[in-house]
Every structure is written in C-alpha cells, then in structure tokens.
Short mmCIF file of C-alpha atoms and ligand atoms in Angstrom, two decimals:
data_model
loop_
_atom_site.label_atom_id
_atom_site.label_comp_id
_atom_site.label_asym_id
_atom_site.label_seq_id
_atom_site.Cartn_x
_atom_site.Cartn_y
_atom_site.Cartn_z
CA MET B 1474 26.65 -13.29 16.98
CA LYS B 1475 26.23 -13.92 13.28
CA PRO B 1476 24.17 -16.95 12.34
CA VAL B 1477 25.51 -19.55 9.93
CA PHE B 1478 23.32 -19.49 6.83
CA GLN B 1479 22.04 -22.90 5.77
CA ASP B 1480 22.02 -21.69 2.17
CA ARG B 1481 25.68 -20.83 1.63
CA ARG B 1482 24.85 -19.28 -1.76
CA LEU B 1483 23.46 -16.30 0.14
CA GLU B 1484 26.86 -15.39 1.62
CA PRO B 1485 27.80 -12.89 -1.15
CA ILE B 1486 24.43 -11.17 -0.59
CA ARG B 1487 25.07 -11.08 3.15
CA ARG B 1488 28.40 -9.32 2.51
CA LYS B 1489 26.67 -6.69 0.36
CA VAL B 1490 23.93 -6.13 2.93
CA GLU B 1491 26.45 -5.71 5.70
CA ALA B 1492 28.49 -3.27 3.58
CA GLN B 1493 25.26 -1.39 2.68
CA GLU B 1494 25.78 -2.05 -1.01
CA ARG B 1495 22.88 -2.14 -3.46
CA LEU B 1496 21.58 -5.60 -4.42
CA SER B 1497 21.40 -6.48 -8.13
CA PHE B 1498 18.55 -7.96 -10.16
CA ASP B 1499 20.21 -11.38 -9.92
CA ASP B 1500 20.55 -11.02 -6.14
CA GLY B 1501 16.82 -10.39 -5.99
CA VAL B 1502 16.06 -13.55 -7.98
CA ALA B 1503 18.49 -15.55 -5.80
CA LEU B 1504 16.67 -14.38 -2.67
CA TYR B 1505 13.34 -15.60 -4.07
CA ARG B 1506 14.84 -18.96 -5.06
CA SER B 1507 16.40 -19.65 -1.67
CA PRO B 1508 14.41 -21.77 0.78
CA ASP B 1509 16.45 -20.30 3.65
CA LEU B 1510 13.79 -17.92 4.96
CA LEU B 1511 15.62 -17.36 8.22
CA ALA B 1512 18.74 -16.18 6.38
CA VAL B 1513 16.72 -13.83 4.16
CA GLY B 1514 14.83 -12.59 7.21
CA TRP B 1515 18.01 -12.10 9.23
CA MET B 1516 19.41 -9.80 6.55
CA ALA B 1517 16.13 -7.91 6.18
CA ASN B 1518 15.91 -7.44 9.93
CA LEU B 1519 19.45 -6.07 9.97
CA VAL B 1520 18.45 -3.39 7.46
CA ARG B 1521 15.17 -2.70 9.24
CA GLU B 1522 16.84 -2.20 12.60
CA ARG B 1523 19.53 -0.04 11.02
CA LEU B 1524 16.80 2.25 9.68
CA HIS B 1525 14.19 2.14 12.43
CA GLY B 1526 15.71 0.56 15.52
CA ASN B 1527 13.02 -1.15 17.53
CA ARG B 1528 10.13 1.05 16.38
CA THR B 1529 7.04 -0.25 14.58
CA TYR B 1530 4.70 2.38 13.23
CA PHE B 1531 0.90 2.37 13.02
CA ASN B 1532 -1.73 5.02 12.45
CA VAL B 1533 -5.34 5.77 13.26
CA ASN B 1534 -7.03 6.06 9.91
CA ARG B 1535 -10.30 5.52 8.13
CA HIS B 1536 -10.85 4.12 4.64
CA LEU B 1537 -13.40 5.81 2.39
CA ASN B 1538 -14.49 4.29 -0.93
CA PRO B 1539 -16.94 6.75 -2.51
CA THR B 1540 -17.95 4.38 -5.33
CA ASP B 1541 -17.35 0.84 -6.50
CA VAL B 1542 -18.60 1.57 -10.02
CA CYS B 1543 -15.69 0.95 -12.36
CA VAL B 1544 -15.30 1.02 -16.13
CA ALA B 1545 -12.25 -1.25 -15.97
CA SER B 1546 -12.97 -4.91 -15.48
CA CYS B 1547 -9.68 -6.10 -14.06
CA LYS B 1548 -9.42 -9.84 -13.56
CA LEU B 1549 -7.64 -9.29 -10.25
CA CYS B 1550 -10.44 -7.29 -8.67
CA ALA B 1551 -13.63 -8.24 -6.82
CA PHE B 1552 -14.46 -4.68 -5.79
CA GLY B 1553 -15.32 -2.88 -9.06
CA LYS B 1554 -18.86 -3.22 -10.43
CA ARG B 1555 -20.61 -2.13 -13.60
CA ALA B 1556 -22.91 0.90 -13.19
CA ARG B 1557 -25.94 -1.26 -14.05
CA ASP B 1558 -25.09 -3.87 -11.38
CA PRO B 1559 -27.83 -3.65 -8.72
CA LYS B 1560 -25.19 -4.18 -6.04
CA ALA B 1561 -23.06 -1.21 -7.20
CA TYR B 1562 -23.08 1.95 -5.11
CA THR B 1563 -22.05 5.58 -5.49
CA MET B 1564 -22.22 7.92 -2.54
CA SER B 1565 -23.43 11.48 -2.83
CA LEU B 1566 -21.04 14.17 -1.60
CA GLU B 1567 -23.10 14.50 1.58
CA GLU B 1568 -22.86 10.75 2.13
CA VAL B 1569 -19.05 10.81 1.77
CA TRP B 1570 -18.77 13.70 4.23
CA GLU B 1571 -21.18 12.05 6.62
CA LYS B 1572 -19.53 8.63 6.38
CA ALA B 1573 -16.14 10.18 7.11
CA GLY B 1574 -17.59 11.29 10.41
CA HIS B 1575 -18.69 7.80 11.50
CA GLY B 1576 -16.26 6.77 14.15
CA TYR B 1577 -14.55 10.12 13.71
CA SER B 1578 -12.88 11.54 16.72
CA GLU B 1579 -9.87 13.68 17.40
CA ALA B 1580 -7.98 10.41 17.11
CA VAL B 1581 -8.32 9.93 13.32
CA THR B 1582 -5.35 11.45 11.51
CA GLU B 1583 -5.88 10.12 7.97
CA PHE B 1584 -8.64 9.41 5.49
CA HIS B 1585 -7.49 6.87 2.88
CA ILE B 1586 -9.74 7.52 -0.13
CA VAL B 1587 -9.89 5.32 -3.24
CA GLY B 1588 -12.67 4.15 -5.52
CA GLY B 1589 -13.63 2.69 -8.89
CA LEU B 1590 -13.20 4.50 -12.22
CA HIS B 1591 -16.67 6.01 -12.38
CA PRO B 1592 -17.76 7.06 -15.90
CA GLU B 1593 -19.80 10.05 -14.76
CA LEU B 1594 -18.19 11.58 -11.68
CA THR B 1595 -16.15 14.60 -12.76
CA LEU B 1596 -12.85 15.98 -11.56
CA ASP B 1597 -14.83 18.92 -10.13
CA TRP B 1598 -16.93 16.46 -8.11
CA TYR B 1599 -13.80 14.94 -6.58
CA CYS B 1600 -12.34 18.40 -5.87
CA GLU B 1601 -15.59 19.33 -4.15
CA MET B 1602 -15.42 16.12 -2.11
CA LEU B 1603 -11.90 16.99 -0.93
CA ARG B 1604 -12.81 20.58 -0.10
CA GLY B 1605 -15.83 19.40 1.90
CA LEU B 1606 -13.73 16.92 3.86
CA LYS B 1607 -11.09 19.54 4.63
CA GLN B 1608 -13.72 21.98 5.77
CA ARG B 1609 -15.34 19.46 8.12
CA TYR B 1610 -12.20 17.64 9.34
CA PRO B 1611 -9.40 20.17 8.93
CA GLN B 1612 -6.80 18.28 10.92
CA VAL B 1613 -7.21 15.00 8.99
CA HIS B 1614 -4.64 14.21 6.27
CA LEU B 1615 -6.27 13.27 2.94
CA LYS B 1616 -4.35 10.41 1.30
CA ALA B 1617 -6.38 10.07 -1.87
CA PHE B 1618 -6.49 8.51 -5.35
CA THR B 1619 -4.20 5.94 -6.92
CA MET B 1620 -2.12 6.76 -10.00
CA VAL B 1621 -4.73 4.75 -11.94
CA GLU B 1622 -7.54 7.05 -10.83
CA ILE B 1623 -5.41 10.04 -11.81
CA GLY B 1624 -4.91 8.46 -15.26
CA TYR B 1625 -8.68 8.12 -15.64
CA PHE B 1626 -9.33 11.71 -14.52
CA MET B 1627 -6.80 12.80 -17.18
CA GLN B 1628 -8.60 10.83 -19.86
CA ARG B 1629 -12.00 12.22 -18.89
CA SER B 1630 -10.97 15.83 -18.33
CA LYS B 1631 -8.43 15.95 -21.21
CA LEU B 1632 -5.96 17.54 -18.80
CA SER B 1633 -2.33 16.56 -18.20
CA ALA B 1634 -1.18 14.67 -15.10
CA ARG B 1635 0.33 17.88 -13.78
CA GLU B 1636 -2.94 19.78 -14.20
CA VAL B 1637 -5.10 17.07 -12.63
CA LEU B 1638 -2.75 16.61 -9.69
CA THR B 1639 -2.44 20.35 -9.14
CA ARG B 1640 -6.22 20.77 -9.04
CA LEU B 1641 -6.62 17.92 -6.57
CA ARG B 1642 -3.75 19.15 -4.43
CA ASP B 1643 -5.23 22.66 -4.34
CA ALA B 1644 -8.58 21.17 -3.29
CA GLY B 1645 -7.02 19.37 -0.32
CA MET B 1646 -5.29 16.16 -1.44
CA ASP B 1647 -2.27 15.88 0.86
CA SER B 1648 -0.62 12.72 -0.47
CA MET B 1649 -1.44 9.56 -2.41
CA PRO B 1650 -1.80 5.87 -1.61
CA GLY B 1651 0.21 3.26 -3.49
CA GLY B 1652 -2.46 1.14 -5.19
CA GLY B 1653 -2.91 0.18 -8.81
CA ALA B 1654 0.75 -0.63 -9.43
CA GLU B 1655 0.01 -4.40 -9.60
CA ILE B 1656 2.97 -5.83 -11.59
CA PHE B 1657 4.54 -3.41 -14.04
CA HIS B 1658 5.49 -5.91 -16.72
CA ASP B 1659 3.21 -5.59 -19.80
CA ARG B 1660 2.89 -9.35 -20.29
CA ILE B 1661 1.25 -9.69 -16.85
CA ARG B 1662 -0.67 -6.44 -16.96
CA ARG B 1663 -2.35 -7.39 -20.22
CA ILE B 1664 -3.89 -10.37 -18.45
CA ILE B 1665 -4.70 -9.17 -14.95
CA CYS B 1666 -5.64 -5.53 -15.56
CA ASP B 1667 -5.86 -4.88 -19.25
CA HIS B 1668 -7.80 -1.62 -18.98
CA LYS B 1669 -5.50 0.12 -16.55
CA LEU B 1670 -2.60 2.48 -17.06
CA THR B 1671 0.54 0.71 -18.30
CA GLY B 1672 3.36 0.22 -15.81
CA GLU B 1673 5.27 3.04 -17.47
CA GLN B 1674 2.29 5.38 -17.21
CA TRP B 1675 1.85 4.49 -13.52
CA LEU B 1676 5.48 5.43 -12.89
CA GLU B 1677 5.14 8.61 -14.95
CA VAL B 1678 2.12 9.82 -12.92
CA ALA B 1679 3.98 9.02 -9.68
CA LYS B 1680 6.99 10.97 -10.94
CA THR B 1681 4.81 14.00 -11.71
CA ALA B 1682 3.13 13.81 -8.30
CA HIS B 1683 6.52 13.72 -6.58
CA GLU B 1684 7.74 16.65 -8.69
CA LEU B 1685 4.73 18.63 -7.44
CA GLY B 1686 5.81 17.91 -3.87
CA LEU B 1687 3.20 15.23 -3.21
CA HIS B 1688 4.45 12.15 -1.40
CA SER B 1689 2.99 8.78 -2.28
CA ASN B 1690 3.18 5.13 -1.35
CA CYS B 1691 3.78 2.28 -3.76
CA THR B 1692 2.60 -1.32 -3.92
CA MET B 1693 3.08 -4.61 -5.74
CA LEU B 1694 0.34 -7.19 -6.17
CA TYR B 1695 1.91 -10.63 -5.96
CA GLY B 1696 0.83 -14.26 -5.86
CA HIS B 1697 -1.09 -14.56 -9.14
CA ILE B 1698 0.52 -15.26 -12.55
CA GLU B 1699 3.78 -13.38 -12.14
CA ASN B 1700 7.15 -15.08 -11.68
CA GLU B 1701 10.16 -14.14 -9.58
CA GLU B 1702 11.75 -12.08 -12.36
CA ASP B 1703 8.54 -10.05 -12.73
CA ARG B 1704 8.61 -9.27 -9.03
CA VAL B 1705 12.27 -8.23 -9.11
CA ASP B 1706 11.64 -6.15 -12.24
CA HIS B 1707 8.80 -4.37 -10.43
CA LEU B 1708 10.91 -3.66 -7.35
CA THR B 1709 13.88 -2.36 -9.35
CA LYS B 1710 11.63 -0.02 -11.35
CA LEU B 1711 10.30 1.48 -8.13
CA ARG B 1712 13.84 1.79 -6.79
CA LYS B 1713 14.98 3.57 -9.96
CA LEU B 1714 12.19 6.14 -9.77
CA GLN B 1715 12.85 6.66 -6.07
CA ASP B 1716 16.49 7.45 -6.90
CA GLN B 1717 15.18 10.28 -9.09
CA THR B 1718 12.38 11.71 -6.93
CA GLY B 1719 12.66 10.47 -3.34
CA GLY B 1720 8.86 10.78 -3.20
CA PHE B 1721 7.87 7.27 -2.09
CA VAL B 1722 7.32 6.96 1.64
CA THR B 1723 6.21 3.36 2.09
CA PHE B 1724 6.12 0.19 0.05
CA ILE B 1725 3.25 -2.24 0.64
CA PRO B 1726 3.42 -5.71 -0.91
CA LEU B 1727 -0.17 -6.86 -1.49
CA ALA B 1728 -0.95 -10.59 -1.62
CA PHE B 1729 -3.52 -11.49 -4.25
CA HIS B 1730 -6.89 -12.58 -2.78
CA PRO B 1731 -8.59 -14.73 -5.44
CA ASP B 1732 -12.17 -15.14 -4.12
CA HIS B 1733 -14.92 -13.57 -6.26
CA THR B 1734 -12.39 -12.48 -8.92
CA ALA B 1735 -12.04 -13.82 -12.46
CA MET B 1736 -8.88 -15.58 -11.25
CA HIS B 1737 -10.57 -17.47 -8.42
CA HIS B 1738 -8.84 -20.72 -9.45
CA ILE B 1739 -5.46 -19.37 -8.29
CA PRO B 1740 -4.57 -20.52 -4.77
CA SER B 1741 -3.95 -17.88 -2.11
CA THR B 1742 -0.38 -17.03 -1.15
CA THR B 1743 1.21 -18.92 1.74
CA GLY B 1744 2.59 -17.51 4.98
CA PHE B 1745 6.06 -18.40 3.74
CA ASP B 1746 5.64 -16.33 0.57
CA ASP B 1747 4.12 -13.39 2.47
CA ILE B 1748 6.97 -13.23 4.97
CA ARG B 1749 9.62 -13.76 2.28
CA GLN B 1750 8.05 -10.97 0.20
CA ILE B 1751 8.29 -8.54 3.10
CA ALA B 1752 11.95 -9.45 3.65
CA ILE B 1753 12.94 -9.19 -0.01
CA SER B 1754 11.13 -5.86 -0.32
CA ARG B 1755 13.22 -4.50 2.56
CA LEU B 1756 16.43 -5.78 0.99
CA MET B 1757 15.80 -4.61 -2.59
CA LEU B 1758 14.18 -1.24 -1.83
CA ASP B 1759 17.18 0.29 -0.10
CA ASN B 1760 15.95 3.83 -0.78
CA ILE B 1761 12.30 3.57 0.33
CA PRO B 1762 12.07 4.35 4.04
CA HIS B 1763 9.21 2.09 5.17
CA ILE B 1764 7.92 -1.42 4.44
CA LYS B 1765 4.34 -1.97 5.53
CA ALA B 1766 2.87 -5.35 6.49
CA TYR B 1767 -0.78 -4.51 5.81
CA TRP B 1768 -2.57 -6.54 8.49
CA VAL B 1769 -5.92 -6.68 6.65
CA MET B 1770 -4.28 -8.44 3.76
CA MET B 1771 -1.72 -10.55 5.65
CA THR B 1772 -3.78 -11.23 8.77
CA PRO B 1773 -2.70 -9.65 12.06
CA ARG B 1774 -0.71 -12.81 12.89
CA ILE B 1775 1.52 -12.69 9.83
CA ALA B 1776 1.80 -8.88 9.98
CA GLN B 1777 3.06 -9.26 13.54
CA ILE B 1778 5.74 -11.81 12.59
CA ALA B 1779 6.71 -9.57 9.66
CA GLN B 1780 7.90 -7.02 12.23
CA ARG B 1781 10.95 -9.23 12.72
CA PHE B 1782 11.44 -9.94 8.99
CA GLY B 1783 11.96 -6.47 7.55
CA SER B 1784 8.71 -4.59 8.10
CA ASP B 1785 8.48 -1.51 10.33
CA ASP B 1786 4.80 -0.63 9.83
CA ILE B 1787 1.50 -2.44 10.31
CA ASP B 1788 -0.98 0.11 8.84
CA GLY B 1789 -3.92 1.46 10.80
CA THR B 1790 -7.33 1.06 12.32
CA LEU B 1791 -9.22 1.39 8.97
CA VAL B 1792 -12.75 1.12 10.50
CA GLU B 1793 -14.15 -0.39 7.28
CA GLU B 1794 -12.36 -2.08 4.37
CA ARG B 1795 -13.90 -3.08 1.03
CA ILE B 1796 -11.29 -4.11 -1.54
CA TYR B 1797 -9.97 -7.16 0.32
CA HIS B 1798 -13.23 -8.11 1.95
CA ASP B 1799 -15.01 -8.16 -1.42
CA ALA B 1800 -12.21 -10.56 -2.47
CA GLY B 1801 -12.89 -12.92 0.40
CA ALA B 1802 -10.64 -11.65 3.20
CA THR B 1803 -11.92 -12.91 6.53
CA THR B 1804 -9.84 -10.63 8.75
CA SER B 1805 -11.59 -8.07 10.92
CA GLN B 1806 -12.23 -4.68 9.27
CA ASN B 1807 -11.32 -2.72 12.30
CA LEU B 1808 -8.55 -3.16 14.83
CA ARG B 1809 -8.54 -0.79 17.72
CA ARG B 1810 -5.51 1.24 18.60
CA GLY B 1811 -4.89 -0.85 21.72
CA GLU B 1812 -4.98 -4.12 19.77
CA LEU B 1813 -2.46 -2.84 17.22
CA MET B 1814 -0.18 -1.78 20.06
CA ARG B 1815 -0.47 -5.18 21.72
CA LEU B 1816 0.45 -6.99 18.50
CA ILE B 1817 3.48 -4.77 18.10
CA ARG B 1818 4.61 -5.09 21.72
CA GLU B 1819 4.30 -8.86 21.66
CA ALA B 1820 6.65 -8.90 18.67
CA GLY B 1821 9.17 -7.18 20.93
CA ARG B 1822 8.84 -3.84 19.13
CA GLU B 1823 8.00 -0.40 20.42
CA PRO B 1824 4.68 0.88 18.98
CA VAL B 1825 4.88 4.41 17.61
CA GLU B 1826 1.71 6.09 16.45
CA ARG B 1827 2.48 8.15 13.37
CA ASP B 1828 0.66 10.45 11.00
CA THR B 1829 0.68 9.70 7.26
CA LEU B 1830 4.14 11.16 6.77
CA TYR B 1831 5.58 9.42 9.86
CA HIS B 1832 5.64 12.27 12.32
CA PRO B 1833 5.02 10.78 15.77
CA VAL B 1834 1.54 11.54 17.14
CA GLU B 1835 1.38 12.54 20.78
CA ARG B 1836 -1.81 11.62 22.61
CA THR B 1837 -3.43 12.17 25.90
CA GLU B 1838 -5.51 9.17 27.04
CA SER B 1839 -8.81 11.06 26.65
CA ALA B 1840 -8.12 11.89 23.00
CA PHE B 1841 -8.90 8.40 21.77
CA THR B 1842 -11.41 7.02 24.20
CA VAL B 1843 -14.26 8.05 21.90
CA LEU B 1844 -12.91 6.10 18.94
CA VAL B 1845 -15.35 3.38 17.79
O1 LIG Q 2773 -4.90 -1.11 -6.15
C1 LIG Q 2773 -7.35 -5.22 -5.72
C2 LIG Q 2773 -5.13 -4.39 -4.82
C3 LIG Q 2773 -5.06 -2.26 -4.05
C4 LIG Q 2773 -7.28 -7.26 -5.07
O2 LIG Q 2773 -0.95 3.26 0.25
C5 LIG Q 2773 -6.16 -6.59 -4.61
O3 LIG Q 2773 -1.00 3.01 2.41
C6 LIG Q 2773 -5.44 -8.48 -3.61
O4 LIG Q 2773 -3.36 -0.06 -2.57
N1 LIG Q 2773 -6.48 -9.20 -4.02
C7 LIG Q 2773 -5.72 -1.34 -3.07
N2 LIG Q 2773 -5.23 -7.19 -3.89
C8 LIG Q 2773 -5.08 -1.40 -1.70
C9 LIG Q 2773 -3.90 -0.50 -1.59
C10 LIG Q 2773 -3.40 -0.11 -0.26
C11 LIG Q 2773 -3.76 -0.83 0.87
C12 LIG Q 2773 -3.28 -0.41 2.11
C13 LIG Q 2773 -2.49 0.69 2.24
C14 LIG Q 2773 -2.13 1.41 1.11
C15 LIG Q 2773 -1.31 2.64 1.25
C16 LIG Q 2773 -2.57 1.02 -0.16
O5 LIG Q 2773 -5.42 -3.58 -3.72
C17 LIG Q 2773 -5.44 -2.17 -5.48
C18 LIG Q 2773 -4.91 -3.48 -6.00
O6 LIG Q 2773 -3.54 -3.40 -6.23
N3 LIG Q 2773 -6.22 -5.35 -5.04
N4 LIG Q 2773 -8.03 -6.39 -5.74
C19 LIG Q 2773 -7.43 -8.64 -4.75
N5 LIG Q 2773 -8.45 -9.36 -5.20
#
C-alpha cells in the first residue's frame, strides 16, 4: 500500500519516480528542503529495490595508503602532511608490498590504494608498485588513485591524462576509486581544496579513464560550506557524464569529518542529513548502478539503516583506514566479514559478497577463516 506523504509538495516527484522519469535540478533542491525524510526514503527505497531487490553488497578489501606526504594543503583534509613534518610517512616499495600481505588471505579481493600528492615519487615508482602487487597477489583487484592523483602525475610527468592512465593500467591498475571530487562548484573548491584539480578537470580525467575502459567510482564531500544547490549541481554533473560514458559503478556520499582539519569549527553532519543524502543520491543518480553507505564514515549503525533508504552497498572490511581516522572518526577500522553480514541481515537484506565490479564472490567456509 502506498503511504500518504506528510509533505504533499513531494507528490509530483513521487509521480516521476513511479513513472521512472528523470528528476530535475529543482526536484533535487525540493527533496533537500523537505523535512519529510520518510517520504524521501520511501521513494529512494522504491528505486533501490527496483534495481537490486533485497540484495546488499559488501566486499573483502584492504586499504593501502603508501604516503601521507602531500603538496596540497586542503582545508578539508587531516590526512595530508608536509614532507618535513616529523609525523609524515612514505613507505618503500617493499613496505607497500609487505603491508598488502598483512591480513592477506585468499579472502581479500581488492586493494584500495590512495595517497597524498608526493613531490618526489615518480609515475615509474607507482607503476612499479602496481606491478609488484600484481606479481605477489595476482587475484586481487587493484582499485587505485583518485582523479586528483592522476592530475598530479600528469603535472609532474608532463604527460596527458590518457598517457598517464594507460601506463598505470598497463602496470596493473584495474579500476579507480571515487575520491577527490569534493564539491565541483568553483566557489566552494577555492575554499576547501584550492590546490586540487578543478571540478571540470576531475570530470575530464574521469571521462578519459572511462574511455580507456577503466571503471571508476565517484563521491561527493558534503556537510561543510556547500548549500543544497551546490549538492544538486554536483550530482547532476556526475549524472551528465555518466550519460556519456557509463563508466561510474558506485556513488559514495562522504560526510565531512571536521576534527584536526582547518575547518574544525564546522559541526559534524547529523544522522538525518546522512540518511537524506543517501536517499537523494539514489533518486537523482538514476544512471549510476550502486549507492554506497560507507560504514567507516557513517558509522555501522547509520550505514545499516541506509540499506532501507536507497543504499545497496556497505563497503568492505578495510583492515586499516587513515583518511577518516586522522579526521577524528571513532568507528572501528576493521569489520569482519561476519559482522558486515549480520548488519545487513538485521536490516532485512540479503548480504551478497561482491568483487570490485559487483560480480558475486563464491566462498567455501575455509577460504576466509584465516582473515585477520
Ligand atoms: O578524496 C578527505 C574525503 C576521500 C576528509 O571509491 C574527507 O569505493 C571527510 O574517496 N572528512 C577519500 N572526508 C575516501 C574515498 C572513498 C572512500 C570509500 C570508498 C571509496 C570508493 C572512496 O575522503 C577524499 C576526500 O573526498 N576526505 N578528508 C574529511 N576530513
């Protein structure tokens, strides 16, 4: 039975969602301005179940951050450090390869690799890192480097996006994570991440990656100085590129964590905003298959509830996480496979272990007992 929406102004949007029509910019703003979270969530859940039925996806992955040295000093970030900072670190190639093996078992299907913009590490060094990982862990998918890192490699190597991406792909990069997108609008970018690629450049690198056959994710950092229009603008730009390339697999809305950043005075997002953001992402991004509620960022509790508000993915086991924990996140850094499955089941969903590109992973019990 259809619920009666408390906010009657959402009825025209409900009709569009039911008829599978695309929502407009103004619809997006109206969704943000409505206090009727249950109505927004009901519509998002309709779309989510249409696409994915009762399934919620998760994976068994490991994060690797080879360096936190970064030439950009983005106000939003607590992870990047100056090279001279005594707390900064840069792993040697052997350390990266060795670290990848900590907690490694047949169970790990993905290494998620991102780092700071290091002024001395060369594109050849990164290619060598990928080759070494592939050699040692041939069955693990390498999801590596944000569009921002690619932009920096281009600047340093004086090569085009196509050339940089081709070299990395040939060295073993299988796909790319979605970070560094922040908020595309220049007005916001100038303040929160002045030294990064522009929004247009981010989209251009993503387009080139997709043209080369590389899939990627995409993100939006919300809950800082942006307004509702900036969020809708960001989502519609991603949707437009996806119409052209079809290369985005998953969208991950990332709530800003203020601690230890230059914007520490900004309060953290609320549960209401986090859940609403998941739902609106599902409704606006009608051409991106998956919406991930990243449990590290949202907390496992909110990520679980999000499974009934438009999300169909909860991310993975991670093992160790730096970017959010440097910014004050107090969530665990490591959820075991069984715990992820329990969260999903308790939300009334069917857990499906996937690889990076959402092929189901079949397991025998013994294959993951060694996972730490
Ligand atoms: O690019 C940095 C954001 C991103 C902060 O593709 C911050 O599957 C909040 O992109 N508060 C990295 N956010 C994380 C990321 C990601 C995470 C999980 C899965 C995937 C995927 C991608 O985190 C950065 C930036 O946008 N970030 N600092 C902060 N203080």
